[in-house]
XYZ file of C-alpha atoms in Angstrom:
296
model
C -43.082 -28.588 -19.778
C -40.562 -30.900 -21.451
C -38.332 -27.960 -22.405
C -38.438 -26.731 -18.824
C -37.509 -30.198 -17.552
C -34.536 -30.433 -19.925
C -33.376 -26.938 -18.914
C -33.637 -27.797 -15.212
C -31.603 -30.982 -15.717
C -28.921 -29.109 -17.662
C -28.643 -26.475 -14.938
C -28.574 -29.175 -12.235
C -25.685 -31.010 -13.863
C -23.854 -27.746 -14.481
C -24.043 -26.221 -11.005
C -25.164 -28.876 -8.482
C -23.372 -31.867 -7.029
C -23.404 -34.856 -9.383
C -25.324 -37.055 -6.930
C -28.142 -34.491 -6.645
C -28.302 -34.103 -10.429
C -28.483 -37.894 -10.933
C -31.319 -38.131 -8.412
C -33.229 -35.453 -10.316
C -32.700 -37.381 -13.572
C -33.954 -40.633 -12.018
C -37.046 -38.923 -10.605
C -37.762 -37.426 -14.004
C -37.457 -40.790 -15.789
C -39.652 -42.599 -13.268
C -42.287 -39.868 -13.541
C -42.287 -40.222 -17.328
C -42.961 -43.949 -17.081
C -46.251 -43.231 -15.305
C -47.547 -40.232 -17.265
C -46.189 -40.770 -20.796
C -47.014 -43.427 -23.393
C -44.367 -46.113 -23.668
C -43.383 -45.335 -27.267
C -42.527 -41.718 -26.353
C -40.602 -42.437 -23.165
C -37.411 -43.563 -24.899
C -37.151 -40.433 -27.049
C -37.825 -38.141 -24.115
C -35.274 -39.956 -21.927
C -32.657 -39.621 -24.675
C -33.230 -35.859 -24.806
C -33.023 -35.658 -21.019
C -29.742 -37.557 -20.994
C -28.364 -35.241 -23.676
C -29.430 -32.217 -21.625
C -27.725 -33.724 -18.585
C -24.516 -34.366 -20.525
C -24.548 -30.817 -21.860
C -24.920 -29.441 -18.339
C -22.137 -31.679 -17.053
C -19.876 -30.521 -19.890
C -20.532 -26.924 -18.845
C -19.622 -27.826 -15.285
C -16.326 -29.369 -16.411
C -15.562 -26.262 -18.469
C -16.301 -23.936 -15.534
C -14.139 -26.106 -13.277
C -11.306 -25.992 -15.815
C -11.460 -22.199 -15.984
C -11.373 -21.933 -12.174
C -8.412 -24.317 -11.936
C -6.557 -22.285 -14.559
C -7.276 -19.099 -12.602
C -6.038 -20.662 -9.375
C -2.879 -21.851 -11.151
C -2.177 -18.343 -12.478
C -2.773 -16.894 -9.011
C -0.334 -19.383 -7.469
C 2.279 -18.631 -10.131
C 1.887 -14.879 -9.601
C 2.243 -15.347 -5.844
C 5.422 -17.363 -6.297
C 6.774 -14.713 -8.689
C 6.034 -11.894 -6.220
C 7.613 -13.780 -3.305
C 10.707 -14.537 -5.376
C 10.993 -10.899 -6.450
C 10.576 -9.685 -2.873
C 13.332 -12.018 -1.642
C 15.609 -10.707 -4.393
C 14.804 -7.114 -3.416
C 15.469 -7.895 0.255
C 18.845 -9.376 -0.637
C 19.826 -6.422 -2.845
C 18.689 -3.966 -0.193
C 20.813 -5.730 2.397
C 23.863 -6.045 0.166
C 23.826 -2.413 -1.015
C 21.980 0.081 1.183
C 22.629 -1.424 4.599
C 26.273 -2.137 3.802
C 26.781 1.433 2.574
C 25.094 2.778 5.699
C 27.398 0.674 7.844
C 30.370 2.160 6.000
C 29.072 5.700 6.570
C 28.642 5.049 10.299
C 32.116 3.537 10.544
C 33.796 6.435 8.723
C 31.892 9.063 10.708
C 32.667 7.287 14.011
C 36.363 7.277 13.107
C 36.337 10.959 12.164
C 34.532 11.967 15.331
C 37.388 10.615 17.418
C 39.780 12.954 15.618
C 37.429 15.951 15.854
C 39.053 18.722 17.862
C 36.009 20.758 18.865
C 32.244 20.551 19.299
C 31.468 22.296 16.000
C 33.205 19.458 14.136
C 31.616 16.688 16.222
C 28.028 17.905 15.894
C 27.531 17.253 12.148
C 29.307 13.906 12.476
C 27.005 12.902 15.319
C 24.037 13.879 13.201
C 25.360 11.773 10.306
C 25.776 8.779 12.607
C 22.300 9.185 14.131
C 20.552 9.536 10.767
C 22.518 6.652 9.250
C 21.638 4.381 12.163
C 17.978 5.417 11.848
C 18.029 4.619 8.124
C 19.805 1.321 8.891
C 17.020 0.274 11.273
C 14.298 1.267 8.793
C 16.043 -0.620 5.989
C 16.108 -3.776 8.097
C 12.417 -3.323 8.901
C 11.721 -3.263 5.157
C 13.901 -6.329 4.648
C 11.954 -8.185 7.344
C 8.664 -7.262 5.656
C 9.899 -8.433 2.242
C 11.109 -11.747 3.679
C 7.952 -12.434 5.717
C 5.941 -14.944 3.690
C 3.237 -15.258 6.373
C 2.186 -11.608 6.442
C -1.389 -10.642 5.611
C -2.860 -7.599 3.897
C -5.212 -6.833 6.780
C -4.417 -3.397 8.122
C -4.329 -3.213 11.912
C -5.446 -0.219 13.911
C -3.833 1.343 16.935
C -4.567 4.270 19.210
C -2.115 7.130 18.727
C -1.538 10.777 19.539
C -1.167 11.708 15.868
C -0.615 15.429 16.413
C 2.055 14.764 19.028
C 3.853 12.305 16.743
C 3.820 14.722 13.805
C 4.991 17.528 16.110
C 8.049 15.458 17.062
C 8.886 15.034 13.361
C 8.334 18.743 12.717
C 10.639 19.784 15.566
C 13.413 17.382 14.561
C 13.279 18.217 10.854
C 12.999 21.960 11.506
C 16.201 21.822 13.539
C 17.989 20.003 10.709
C 16.909 22.681 8.246
C 18.179 25.377 10.589
C 21.550 23.626 10.688
C 21.605 23.912 6.883
C 20.837 27.661 7.114
C 17.390 27.177 5.585
C 14.971 29.699 7.094
C 11.236 29.033 7.278
C 8.194 28.285 9.412
C 6.718 24.979 10.552
C 3.159 25.011 11.895
C 0.909 22.184 13.025
C -2.647 22.681 14.246
C -5.841 20.770 14.834
C -7.181 17.971 16.962
C -4.687 16.884 19.624
C -6.634 14.011 21.177
C -6.100 10.270 20.627
C -7.137 8.780 17.298
C -7.703 5.166 16.315
C -5.877 5.020 12.979
C -4.975 2.271 10.533
C -1.266 1.553 10.802
C -0.873 1.939 7.025
C -2.487 5.401 7.019
C -0.484 6.461 10.045
C 2.769 5.316 8.439
C 1.938 7.154 5.213
C 1.191 10.401 7.056
C 4.527 10.220 8.838
C 6.216 9.230 5.586
C 4.888 12.110 3.482
C 5.791 14.609 6.218
C 9.344 13.256 6.297
C 9.467 13.297 2.483
C 8.381 16.957 2.384
C 11.250 17.941 4.671
C 13.672 15.732 2.739
C 12.731 17.502 -0.492
C 13.495 20.836 1.157
C 16.954 19.641 2.137
C 17.641 18.270 -1.336
C 16.169 20.954 -3.558
C 16.334 24.238 -1.657
C 19.342 26.497 -1.507
C 19.936 29.338 0.974
C 18.676 32.014 1.260
C 15.361 30.633 -0.065
C 12.631 30.392 2.561
C 9.918 27.793 3.098
C 6.642 27.172 4.912
C 5.151 23.864 6.048
C 1.664 23.758 7.506
C -0.153 20.660 8.793
C -3.690 20.361 10.118
C -5.184 17.325 11.813
C -8.952 16.948 11.938
C -10.999 14.024 13.121
C -11.631 12.948 9.524
C -8.741 14.424 7.519
C -5.008 15.160 7.544
C -3.866 18.165 5.474
C -0.341 19.222 4.595
C 0.770 22.259 2.602
C 4.448 22.881 1.858
C 5.739 25.899 -0.083
C 9.277 27.029 -0.729
C 10.850 29.716 -2.866
C 13.137 28.539 -5.624
C 16.583 30.087 -5.815
C 16.911 30.620 -9.558
C 20.573 31.621 -9.257
C 21.627 28.253 -7.855
C 20.656 25.052 -9.636
C 19.256 22.578 -7.082
C 19.713 18.854 -7.241
C 17.827 17.340 -10.135
C 14.711 15.705 -8.649
C 13.827 12.169 -9.669
C 10.167 12.523 -8.682
C 10.056 8.876 -7.633
C 9.478 9.624 -3.945
C 6.406 11.792 -4.477
C 5.087 9.437 -7.142
C 5.194 6.502 -4.733
C 3.480 8.570 -2.049
C 0.847 9.739 -4.544
C -0.114 6.158 -5.403
C -0.368 5.221 -1.731
C -2.376 8.307 -0.786
C -4.777 7.836 -3.687
C -5.362 4.242 -2.547
C -6.670 5.739 0.720
C -8.992 8.077 -1.177
C -6.743 11.106 -0.722
C -4.782 13.259 -3.127
C -1.317 14.717 -3.569
C -0.666 17.735 -5.787
C 2.835 19.025 -6.529
C 3.458 21.956 -8.864
C 5.719 24.918 -9.586
C 4.063 28.337 -9.657
C 6.607 30.783 -11.084
C 9.402 30.785 -8.474
C 7.510 28.834 -5.811
C 7.261 25.078 -5.305
C 3.930 23.955 -3.795
C 2.979 20.596 -2.320
C -0.571 19.870 -1.134
C -1.614 16.623 0.541
C -4.990 15.410 1.777
C -5.313 12.035 3.493
C -8.812 11.153 4.725
C -9.339 9.447 8.035
C -12.378 7.612 6.696
C -15.353 6.201 8.552
C -13.382 3.254 9.896
C -10.988 5.703 11.541
C -12.708 7.415 14.429
C -11.570 9.674 17.207
C -11.738 8.599 20.829
C -12.684 11.342 23.236
C -10.598 11.812 26.320
């Protein structure tokens, strides 16, 4: 009984408010005065006080550990915010300034263009540079926003229609580069309630697949891109023949690696491999249970 009392007091001082623990100690001492001989009370009270001090010491130690953890968390947050501000500044001072220069040069050249065949590629350069400029500033705004949260919002979207727009636009660009291939998209064409982060990643990996074709394929190699949208899954398969006679641009692999990490965080997978003279990219992004279709 005495051991149990000492243990209870130690736990009380370790995990309960100090006022509650002191009340428990007082009740225990008063109870001892009535049920225990006088000569034994002092020794028992001393042990109870020692148990209480031991529990309180544990509480101080736990509090110290928690404060140290909170301090590390605050320091890490400050470090991340500082790094993000530095990245935003570098992005603005390099990428956006270079894009502005590209737009300016192309706009000047288009004035001197004598026919439509010369103006068309310049107009495409201007349009794509302005698109990249807007996206770069969106990233800068995200990096500089200290009040943003990690909660992913959801929005209703026509996912198949949005991906079809990207397919049509990118297919036309590949045709302008004399790259011959097929682009196919099938599946559910109704509205879907999708996390904004998942939706952005789907659009991003589709754009990245086409960008890799432009960077690493050489005519007359052909390609095939197939996308399927189901109520619970997005699938993408991209294949292109490798022209072994012409050395393509050396890939860095950073783009696909970043996408792989993001897709895996959603529970999906990205596989990229070379099978003899064919490059294959497979992507699966689940639309998990929190992402449900809305019937028309």
